[in-house]
Amino acid sequence: NNIDLLLEKVGYPYKALDVIKGLLHIDNDRKTLYCSEIADIYYKAIKYLPESYRNAGRTPDQLVEAIIEVSGNKPIHVKVDKGKFHAV
């Protein structure tokens, strides 16, 4: 199931270098995964992202843009007032 798919990735080494590889379109060796790569695997497994979004998980920004495009929704901006700890 889909939960198992995510749990299989628990313990994978996490390297910021992987996102740099993604930006440079250098394939990852799959011994390490960046957070957006794991999310990309999940969204494709549940058929939310079509396979045509092959490189969506290369960077977090690319993944977010793909999700926005597929969903048809526009993001909202929430400003947090850190002094009062509430959204304005």
mmCIF file of C-alpha atoms in Angstrom, residues 4 7-8 12 14 19-20 23 30-32 36-38 40-41 46 51 57-58 60 64 70 75-77 82:
data_model
loop_
_atom_site.group_PDB
_atom_site.id
_atom_site.type_symbol
_atom_site.label_atom_id
_atom_site.label_comp_id
_atom_site.label_asym_id
_atom_site.label_seq_id
_atom_site.Cartn_x
_atom_site.Cartn_y
_atom_site.Cartn_z
ATOM 1 C CA ASP A 4 4.389 1.051 3.008
ATOM 2 C CA LEU A 7 7.940 3.636 5.060
ATOM 3 C CA GLU A 8 10.333 1.814 2.729
ATOM 4 C CA TYR A 12 17.460 6.584 3.391
ATOM 5 C CA TYR A 14 19.302 12.537 3.142
ATOM 6 C CA VAL A 19 18.927 18.846 -4.619
ATOM 7 C CA ILE A 20 21.979 20.424 -6.255
ATOM 8 C CA LEU A 23 19.137 21.440 -10.277
ATOM 9 C CA ARG A 30 19.305 6.216 -5.511
ATOM 10 C CA LYS A 31 21.377 5.446 -2.439
ATOM 11 C CA THR A 32 20.237 8.804 -1.105
ATOM 12 C CA SER A 36 11.050 16.153 -2.945
ATOM 13 C CA GLU A 37 12.189 12.911 -4.577
ATOM 14 C CA ILE A 38 10.380 10.885 -1.912
ATOM 15 C CA ASP A 40 7.466 12.633 -6.073
ATOM 16 C CA ILE A 41 7.611 8.833 -5.739
ATOM 17 C CA ILE A 46 -1.089 7.229 -5.862
ATOM 18 C CA GLU A 51 4.230 10.055 -15.448
ATOM 19 C CA GLY A 57 10.755 15.724 -7.889
ATOM 20 C CA ARG A 58 14.178 16.974 -8.947
ATOM 21 C CA PRO A 60 11.106 21.055 -4.153
ATOM 22 C CA VAL A 64 5.314 22.282 -5.941
ATOM 23 C CA VAL A 70 -2.153 19.272 -11.781
ATOM 24 C CA PRO A 75 -1.446 28.854 -3.674
ATOM 25 C CA ILE A 76 -2.436 31.364 -1.037
ATOM 26 C CA HIS A 77 0.021 33.547 0.803
ATOM 27 C CA LYS A 82 5.894 35.962 14.669
#
